[in-house]
Coordinates of C-alpha atoms and ligand atoms in Angstrom, one line a residue:
X1 CA -0.3 0.2 0.3
X2 CA 1.1 3.1 -0.6
X3 CA 1.1 6.1 1.7
X4 CA 1.8 10.1 0.7
X5 CA 4.6 12.7 2.6
X6 CA 2.9 16.3 3.7
X7 CA 5.3 19.2 4.3
X8 CA 2.8 21.9 4.8
X9 CA 2.5 25.7 5.1
X10 CA 3.4 26.1 1.3
X11 CA 0.6 28.7 -0.1
X12 CA -0.4 26.8 -3.7
X13 CA -0.2 29.2 -6.4
X14 CA -0.1 28.3 -10.2
X15 CA -3.2 26.7 -12.7
X16 CA -4.3 23.5 -12.5
X17 CA -6.6 21.8 -15.1
X18 CA -9.6 19.8 -13.9
X19 CA -9.9 16.0 -14.7
X20 CA -13.1 14.3 -16.2
X21 CA -16.0 13.2 -13.6
X22 CA -15.8 9.8 -12.3
X23 CA -19.3 10.3 -10.5
X24 CA -20.3 10.9 -14.3
X25 CA -17.5 8.3 -16.4
X26 CA -19.1 5.3 -14.3
X27 CA -22.5 5.1 -15.1
X28 CA -21.8 6.2 -19.1
X29 CA -19.9 3.2 -19.1
X30 CA -22.2 1.4 -17.6
X31 CA -24.8 2.7 -20.4
X32 CA -22.4 1.4 -22.9
X33 CA -23.7 -2.1 -22.2
X34 CA -27.5 -0.7 -23.7
X35 CA -26.1 0.1 -27.5
X36 CA -25.9 -2.2 -30.2
X37 CA -22.9 0.0 -31.4
X38 CA -19.9 1.2 -30.1
X39 CA -19.1 4.3 -28.6
X40 CA -16.1 6.7 -27.8
X41 CA -16.0 8.4 -24.6
X42 CA -13.2 11.3 -24.1
X43 CA -12.7 13.2 -21.4
X44 CA -12.0 9.7 -19.1
X45 CA -10.2 10.2 -16.1
X46 CA -7.6 7.4 -15.5
X47 CA -9.1 6.7 -12.1
X48 CA -8.8 3.0 -10.3
X49 CA -12.9 2.3 -10.5
X50 CA -12.4 3.6 -14.5
X51 CA -9.9 0.6 -15.0
X52 CA -12.2 -1.7 -12.5
X53 CA -15.5 -0.5 -14.4
X54 CA -13.9 -1.4 -17.9
X55 CA -12.5 -4.7 -16.2
X56 CA -16.2 -5.6 -15.5
X57 CA -17.9 -4.5 -18.7
X58 CA -14.9 -6.9 -19.9
X59 CA -16.2 -9.8 -17.8
X60 CA -19.6 -8.9 -18.9
X61 CA -18.9 -9.2 -22.8
X62 CA -18.2 -5.7 -23.4
X63 CA -14.3 -4.4 -25.3
X64 CA -13.0 -2.4 -24.4
X65 CA -10.2 -0.1 -25.0
X66 CA -8.7 3.4 -22.9
X67 CA -5.6 5.5 -23.7
X68 CA -5.4 9.1 -23.0
X69 CA -8.3 9.0 -21.0
X70 CA -10.6 8.3 -24.3
X71 CA -13.0 4.7 -23.9
X72 CA -13.6 2.9 -27.3
X73 CA -16.6 0.2 -25.7
X74 CA -18.2 -2.3 -28.0
X75 CA -20.5 -4.1 -26.4
X76 CA -20.6 -7.7 -27.9
X77 CA -23.1 -11.0 -26.9
X78 CA -23.5 -9.9 -22.9
X79 CA -22.8 -12.0 -19.6
X80 CA -25.4 -11.4 -16.9
X81 CA -22.4 -12.0 -13.6
X82 CA -20.9 -9.0 -11.7
X83 CA -18.7 -11.3 -9.8
X84 CA -17.9 -10.2 -5.5
X85 CA -14.6 -9.6 -5.3
X86 CA -15.0 -6.9 -8.4
X87 CA -17.9 -5.7 -7.0
X88 CA -16.7 -5.3 -3.0
X89 CA -14.2 -2.7 -4.6
X90 CA -16.6 -0.8 -6.5
X91 CA -20.1 -0.6 -5.6
X92 CA -21.3 1.8 -7.9
X93 CA -21.0 -1.7 -10.2
X94 CA -24.9 -2.1 -8.9
X95 CA -25.1 0.2 -12.1
X96 CA -25.3 -3.1 -14.4
X97 CA -27.8 -4.3 -13.1
X98 CA -30.3 -1.9 -15.5
X99 CA -28.7 -2.1 -18.6
X100 CA -28.4 -5.9 -17.7
X101 CA -32.1 -6.4 -17.4
X102 CA -32.9 -4.3 -20.1
X103 CA -30.6 -5.9 -22.8
X104 CA -30.5 -9.7 -22.1
X105 CA -32.9 -9.8 -19.2
X106 CA -30.8 -11.3 -16.6
X107 CA -28.3 -10.4 -14.1
X108 CA -26.3 -12.1 -11.3
X109 CA -24.8 -9.1 -9.8
X110 CA -23.3 -9.4 -5.8
X111 CA -25.2 -7.1 -3.2
X112 CA -22.8 -4.2 -2.8
X113 CA -22.8 -4.4 1.2
X114 CA -22.2 -1.9 3.0
X115 CA -18.5 0.7 3.1
X116 CA -17.3 3.3 5.9
X117 CA -19.5 5.7 5.3
X118 CA -22.8 3.7 5.3
X119 CA -24.8 0.1 4.5
X120 CA -26.0 2.0 1.5
X121 CA -28.7 -0.5 0.5
X122 CA -29.7 -0.3 -3.0
X123 CA -34.0 -1.5 -2.1
X124 CA -34.7 1.2 -4.3
X125 CA -32.7 0.4 -7.0
X126 CA -34.8 -3.4 -7.0
X127 CA -37.9 -2.0 -6.0
X128 CA -38.5 0.5 -9.0
X129 CA -36.9 -2.5 -11.1
X130 CA -39.7 -4.8 -10.0
X131 CA -42.3 -2.1 -10.7
X132 CA -40.6 -2.8 -14.2
X133 CA -41.4 -6.5 -14.4
X134 CA -38.2 -7.8 -12.9
X135 CA -38.3 -10.3 -10.5
X136 CA -35.2 -10.8 -7.7
X137 CA -34.0 -13.1 -5.6
X138 CA -30.7 -13.5 -3.6
X139 CA -28.6 -16.2 -3.3
X140 CA -25.3 -16.0 -1.4
X141 CA -24.7 -12.5 -1.5
X142 CA -26.1 -12.2 -5.5
X143 CA -28.8 -10.6 -6.4
X144 CA -30.3 -12.6 -9.7
X145 CA -32.5 -10.7 -11.9
X146 CA -35.2 -11.6 -14.5
X147 CA -37.5 -10.4 -16.3
X148 CA -39.0 -11.3 -19.5
X149 CA -39.0 -8.3 -20.9
X150 CA -39.0 -4.4 -18.9
X151 CA -42.3 -2.1 -19.6
X152 CA -42.1 2.2 -18.2
X153 CA -44.1 2.6 -14.7
X154 CA -44.7 5.7 -12.5
X155 CA -42.0 4.9 -10.2
X156 CA -41.4 7.4 -7.2
X157 CA -38.5 7.0 -5.1
X158 CA -38.7 7.1 -1.3
X159 CA -35.6 9.4 -1.2
X160 CA -33.7 11.5 -4.1
X161 CA -30.7 8.3 -4.9
X162 CA -28.0 9.1 -7.4
X163 CA -27.3 5.3 -8.3
X164 CA -31.0 4.9 -8.2
X165 CA -32.1 7.3 -10.5
X166 CA -29.4 6.0 -12.6
X167 CA -30.1 2.6 -12.7
X168 CA -33.6 3.3 -13.8
X169 CA -32.8 5.7 -16.3
X170 CA -30.8 2.9 -17.7
X171 CA -33.5 0.3 -18.1
X172 CA -36.5 2.8 -19.0
X173 CA -34.6 3.9 -22.3
X174 CA -35.2 0.5 -24.0
X175 CA -38.5 -0.5 -21.8
X176 CA -41.5 -1.2 -23.2
X177 CA -43.6 2.2 -23.2
X178 CA -43.4 5.0 -20.8
X179 CA -41.2 5.6 -18.0
X180 CA -41.9 9.0 -15.1
X181 CA -39.0 9.0 -12.2
X182 CA -40.5 11.1 -9.4
X183 CA -38.7 12.3 -7.0
X184 CA -35.6 11.7 -9.0
X185 CA -31.7 13.0 -8.3
X186 CA -31.2 15.8 -9.6
X187 CA -27.4 16.0 -9.8
X188 CA -25.2 16.8 -12.7
X189 CA -23.6 13.5 -12.9
X190 CA -27.0 12.3 -13.6
X191 CA -28.0 14.4 -16.4
X192 CA -24.5 13.7 -17.5
X193 CA -25.7 10.4 -18.3
X194 CA -29.2 11.8 -19.6
X195 CA -27.0 13.6 -22.5
X196 CA -24.8 10.7 -23.3
X197 CA -28.4 8.2 -23.5
X198 CA -30.1 11.0 -25.7
X199 CA -26.9 11.5 -28.3
X200 CA -27.3 7.9 -28.3
X201 CA -31.2 8.1 -29.5
X202 CA -32.9 7.6 -26.5
X203 CA -36.1 9.8 -25.3
X204 CA -35.8 11.6 -22.2
X205 CA -37.3 14.3 -20.7
X206 CA -36.7 16.4 -17.6
X207 CA -33.2 15.6 -16.5
X208 CA -31.6 17.8 -13.4
X209 CA -35.6 18.1 -12.4
X210 CA -37.2 15.4 -9.9
X211 CA -39.0 14.6 -12.6
X212 CA -37.4 12.5 -15.2
X213 CA -39.7 11.1 -18.2
X214 CA -38.6 8.3 -20.6
X215 CA -39.9 7.2 -23.8
X216 CA -38.7 3.6 -24.4
X217 CA -37.1 3.0 -27.7
X218 CA -36.0 -0.4 -29.2
X219 CA -32.5 0.1 -30.0
X220 CA -29.7 2.6 -28.6
X221 CA -26.7 3.4 -31.3
X222 CA -23.6 4.1 -30.9
X223 CA -21.8 8.1 -30.2
X224 CA -19.3 10.2 -29.7
X225 CA -19.3 11.7 -26.3
X226 CA -17.0 13.4 -23.7
X227 CA -17.8 13.4 -20.1
X228 CA -18.2 16.3 -17.8
X229 CA -15.5 18.1 -15.9
X230 CA -15.5 16.8 -11.4
X231 CA -17.2 19.2 -9.7
X232 CA -16.1 17.4 -6.5
X233 CA -12.4 17.5 -7.8
X234 CA -12.5 21.3 -8.5
X235 CA -14.3 21.8 -4.9
X236 CA -11.6 20.3 -3.5
X237 CA -8.5 21.9 -5.2
X238 CA -10.2 25.1 -4.3
X239 CA -10.5 24.4 -0.8
X240 CA -6.7 23.7 -1.3
X241 CA -6.7 27.1 -2.2
X242 CA -8.1 28.4 0.5
X243 CA -6.4 26.1 3.2
X244 CA -3.3 27.1 2.1
X245 CA -3.9 31.0 1.7
X246 CA -3.1 30.4 -1.8
X247 CA -3.7 31.4 -5.1
X248 CA -4.8 29.0 -8.1
X249 CA -6.5 29.2 -11.6
X250 CA -8.9 26.1 -12.1
X251 CA -8.9 25.2 -15.9
X252 CA -12.1 23.4 -17.4
X253 CA -13.9 23.9 -13.4
X254 CA -17.5 23.4 -14.0
X255 CA -18.4 26.5 -11.8
X256 CA -22.2 26.2 -12.6
X257 CA -22.3 22.8 -10.4
X258 CA -20.2 24.0 -7.9
X259 CA -22.6 26.8 -6.8
X260 CA -23.5 25.5 -3.3
X261 CA -19.7 25.2 -2.5
X262 CA -19.1 28.3 -4.0
X263 CA -20.9 30.3 -1.6
X264 CA -19.7 28.9 1.2
X265 CA -15.7 29.0 0.6
X266 CA -17.1 32.9 -0.1
X267 CA -19.0 32.8 3.1
X268 CA -15.9 31.8 4.8
X269 CA -13.8 34.6 3.1
X270 CA -12.3 33.1 -0.3
X271 CA -12.5 35.0 -3.7
X272 CA -14.3 33.2 -6.2
X273 CA -14.4 34.6 -10.1
X274 CA -15.3 32.7 -13.5
X275 CA -12.7 33.9 -15.6
X276 CA -12.1 32.9 -19.5
X277 CA -9.4 31.0 -18.6
X278 CA -11.2 29.1 -16.1
X279 CA -12.0 29.6 -12.1
X280 CA -9.7 32.0 -10.5
X281 CA -9.6 31.6 -6.5
X282 CA -7.9 32.9 -3.8
X283 CA -7.3 33.4 0.2
X284 CA -5.6 36.6 1.1
X285 CA -7.3 36.4 5.0
X286 CA -8.5 34.5 7.4
X287 CA -11.0 32.3 6.9
X288 CA -14.6 32.5 9.0
X289 CA -15.9 29.7 10.0
X290 CA -19.2 28.8 8.6
X291 CA -22.5 26.2 9.3
X292 CA -22.9 23.4 6.4
X293 CA -25.4 21.2 6.4
X294 CA -25.5 18.2 3.5
X295 CA -28.4 17.8 0.8
X296 CA -29.0 16.3 -2.2
X297 CA -28.2 18.6 -5.5
X298 CA -28.3 21.7 -5.6
X299 CA -27.8 21.0 -2.1
X300 CA -24.2 21.1 -0.3
X301 CA -22.5 18.4 -1.7
X302 CA -21.8 15.3 1.1
X303 CA -19.2 14.5 -1.1
X304 CA -17.1 18.0 -0.2
X305 CA -18.5 17.7 3.5
X306 CA -14.7 16.2 4.7
X307 CA -13.1 18.7 2.7
X308 CA -14.9 22.1 4.0
X309 CA -14.1 20.5 7.3
X310 CA -10.5 20.5 6.9
X311 CA -11.0 24.3 6.2
X312 CA -13.2 25.2 9.2
X313 CA -10.5 23.7 11.4
X314 CA -8.0 27.3 10.9
X315 CA -11.3 29.3 10.2
X316 CA -12.5 31.9 13.0
X317 CA -14.7 31.3 14.6
X318 CA -17.0 27.9 15.2
X319 CA -18.6 25.8 12.1
X320 CA -21.3 23.8 12.4
X321 CA -21.8 21.0 9.9
X322 CA -24.9 18.7 9.3
X323 CA -24.7 15.3 7.3
X324 CA -28.2 14.4 6.0
X325 CA -27.1 12.0 3.2
X326 CA -24.9 9.1 4.5
X327 CA -25.2 7.8 8.8
X328 CA -21.0 7.6 9.4
X329 CA -19.2 10.2 7.1
X330 CA -17.7 11.7 9.9
X331 CA -14.2 9.1 9.9
X332 CA -11.6 12.4 8.9
X333 CA -12.8 13.5 12.3
X334 CA -10.7 11.2 14.3
X335 CA -7.8 12.1 11.8
X336 CA -8.1 15.6 12.1
X337 CA -8.0 15.9 15.8
X338 CA -4.8 13.6 16.0
X339 CA -3.5 17.1 13.8
X340 CA -5.0 19.3 16.7
X341 CA -8.4 20.3 16.1
X342 CA -10.8 20.7 17.4
X343 CA -14.0 19.2 16.8
X344 CA -16.9 17.4 18.9
X345 CA -19.6 15.1 17.1
X346 CA -22.7 14.0 18.1
X347 CA -25.1 12.2 15.7
X348 CA -24.9 14.0 12.3
X349 CA -23.7 16.9 13.5
X350 CA -19.6 18.0 14.3
X351 CA -19.0 21.6 15.6
X352 CA -15.4 22.4 14.1
X353 CA -14.1 25.0 16.8
X354 CA -10.7 26.7 14.4
X355 CA -7.6 26.7 15.8
X356 CA -4.6 28.7 14.9
X357 CA -2.2 26.3 13.6
X358 CA -2.3 22.4 13.0
X359 CA 0.3 19.9 13.8
X360 CA 1.7 17.2 11.3
X361 CA 1.0 13.6 12.5
X362 CA 0.9 10.5 10.7
X363 CA -3.1 10.3 9.5
X364 CA -5.3 7.4 8.0
X365 CA -7.8 7.6 5.2
X366 CA -10.7 5.6 5.6
X367 CA -12.9 6.4 2.4
X368 CA -12.4 8.7 -0.2
X369 CA -13.4 12.1 0.5
X370 CA -11.7 11.4 3.9
X371 CA -8.4 10.7 2.4
X372 CA -8.5 14.2 0.4
X373 CA -9.4 16.3 3.8
X374 CA -6.8 14.5 5.7
X375 CA -4.4 16.3 2.2
X376 CA -5.9 19.1 2.6
X377 CA -5.2 19.5 6.0
X378 CA -1.4 18.1 5.2
X379 CA -1.4 20.9 3.4
X380 CA -1.8 23.5 6.1
X381 CA -0.5 21.9 9.0
X382 CA 3.2 22.5 10.3
X383 CA 5.8 19.8 9.6
X384 CA 5.2 16.5 8.0
X385 CA 1.8 15.0 7.8
X386 CA 1.9 11.0 6.2
X387 CA -1.6 9.9 5.0
X388 CA -1.6 6.3 4.9
X389 CA -4.4 3.4 2.9
X390 CA -4.4 6.3 -0.2
X391 CA -5.9 3.4 -2.5
X392 CA -9.3 5.1 -1.1
X393 CA -7.5 8.1 -2.6
X394 CA -6.2 7.1 -5.9
X395 CA -9.9 5.5 -7.0
X396 CA -11.2 9.4 -7.6
X397 CA -8.4 11.7 -7.5
X398 CA -5.5 11.7 -10.7
X399 CA -2.6 11.9 -8.6
X400 CA -3.2 14.2 -7.1
X401 CA 0.0 14.6 -5.4
X402 CA 1.3 15.2 -9.1
X403 CA -1.6 17.7 -9.6
X404 CA -0.7 19.6 -6.4
X405 CA 2.6 19.8 -6.5
X406 CA 2.9 21.0 -9.5
X407 CA 1.2 24.5 -8.0
X408 CA 4.0 24.6 -4.6
X409 CA 2.9 22.0 -2.7
X410 CA 5.4 19.0 -1.3
X411 CA 4.4 16.1 -1.5
X412 CA 5.6 12.7 -2.3
X413 CA 4.1 9.3 -3.0
X414 CA 5.9 6.3 -1.2
X415 CA 5.7 2.1 -0.7
X416 CA 3.2 1.8 3.0
Ligands
EPZ1 C1 -23.6 8.7 -5.4 O1 -23.3 7.8 -4.6 C2 -22.2 9.1 -5.6 N1 -21.4 8.0 -6.1 C3 -21.2 9.0 -3.7 O2 -20.5 9.7 -4.7 C4 -22.5 10.5 -3.7 O3 -21.9 10.8 -2.1 C5 -24.0 9.9 -3.4 O4 -24.0 9.8 -4.7 C6 -24.6 11.2 -3.2 O5 -24.2 12.3 -3.7 C7 -21.4 7.8 -7.3 O6 -22.0 8.3 -7.8 C8 -20.7 6.4 -8.0 P1 -27.5 7.5 -2.7 P2 -25.0 6.5 -4.2 O7 -28.4 6.2 -3.6 O8 -25.6 6.5 -5.7 C9 -29.7 5.9 0.4 C10 -18.0 9.5 -3.8 O9 -17.2 10.0 -2.8 N2 -30.4 5.0 -0.4 O10 -27.6 8.9 -3.7 O11 -24.5 5.2 -3.8 C11 -28.4 6.3 0.9 O12 -27.9 4.8 1.9 C12 -19.1 9.0 -3.5 O13 -17.6 10.0 -5.1 C13 -31.1 3.9 -0.2 O14 -31.5 3.9 1.3 O15 -25.4 7.9 -3.4 C14 -27.9 7.3 1.0 O16 -28.4 7.6 2.4 C15 -19.3 8.4 -2.4 N3 -32.0 3.1 -0.4 C16 -28.8 8.2 0.1 O17 -30.1 7.2 -0.6 C17 -31.9 2.8 -1.9 O18 -31.5 2.1 -3.0 C18 -28.0 8.7 -1.0 O19 -27.5 7.7 -2.1 C19 -30.2 4.0 -2.4 C20 -29.8 4.9 -1.5

């Protein structure tokens, strides 16, 4: 396993380019199962989860080539099985369920199980697919799904689930008749998936709203498509400029999809402006504490909660964080406390009292975004911070140390 060694205290100054979005690329790759022609996807980030997905697609009968952030995928004669040894490393594998049922009427997908941040059930996915005519059994930790054909249905989610909306959207585009998804997730990554499916000949309206209408078609052709930029990577680097009192220009930064984040960072005292080159962010004064409650899009994203908490640790005054999406997404708190942060948690609430300095220390990454928050804290801390188990980080950030070192950070990667 690798670890990152970070020498803190250097303001980040310079420009960076935001990569393609992991959480848009993953569903779009699974959607290629629906096509009866090849597709070419551009701006696909070089990430662990992407390569896991390409491996799984290969096992399902699709041929995939990845080169220079571009993927050429051609569905062949499909097989129904997504094995546990792959699914357990990436829960998004459950997104093959809808496409497999739509294409071959059967699927054998390992139940993803929980992860560090929560139980992560998939009941909404299964309930919606059952309404469309699928039947499921659970056997030795695998979901066995089958259907003669999928029929359009009027489906209302109990909560706006990103994965649930994506699975049902992919199932509905080839279903018989019309489907309505109520209380659908509005995340930009869901919209990006819908745009890819539209480019392949699907009939979809209402993407980006909580009511999506799909009219099933008999086939989907191939397409060339560029994946959107990663708003969470961009938000993480905005926070990096803030925590180091630096100045960054972020090229390909999806500013429109980051409004809830940029507003909060501006409330903390950061200057963020959109220029023709990209988004310019600087932080020339001490940060002020703010209160944040995570919400489904367009609210403050849960995937930025750990990162803004690192900023709050060094802000003047007290900040309150309420995590409403996942039941266990404060794993970074104990590690930040090892660096001198003053944080009290009670259930879904964390109270952060700003301190003048953090001190470098050995810390342990537990999940993708918690790892990012520890890197941010290490960039600002006095002395050396060792972030261990950074395979979590590599799932969602393309060689983060190279990007940060290109703007002045002092980070090296070592074998643990
Ligand atoms: C997606 O996960 C993202 N992953 C997550 O990003 C992100 O945190 C999450 O959406 C919320 O925005 C990908 O897109 C690959 P949900 P997903 O279904 O789809 C409950 C990252 O860091 N729920 O929107 O799994 C669930 O427990 C990752 O990049 C059910 O109860 O999230 C949670 O409380 C982490 N039953 C809430 O809904 C279901 O059937 C939202 O989950 C489905 C979800």
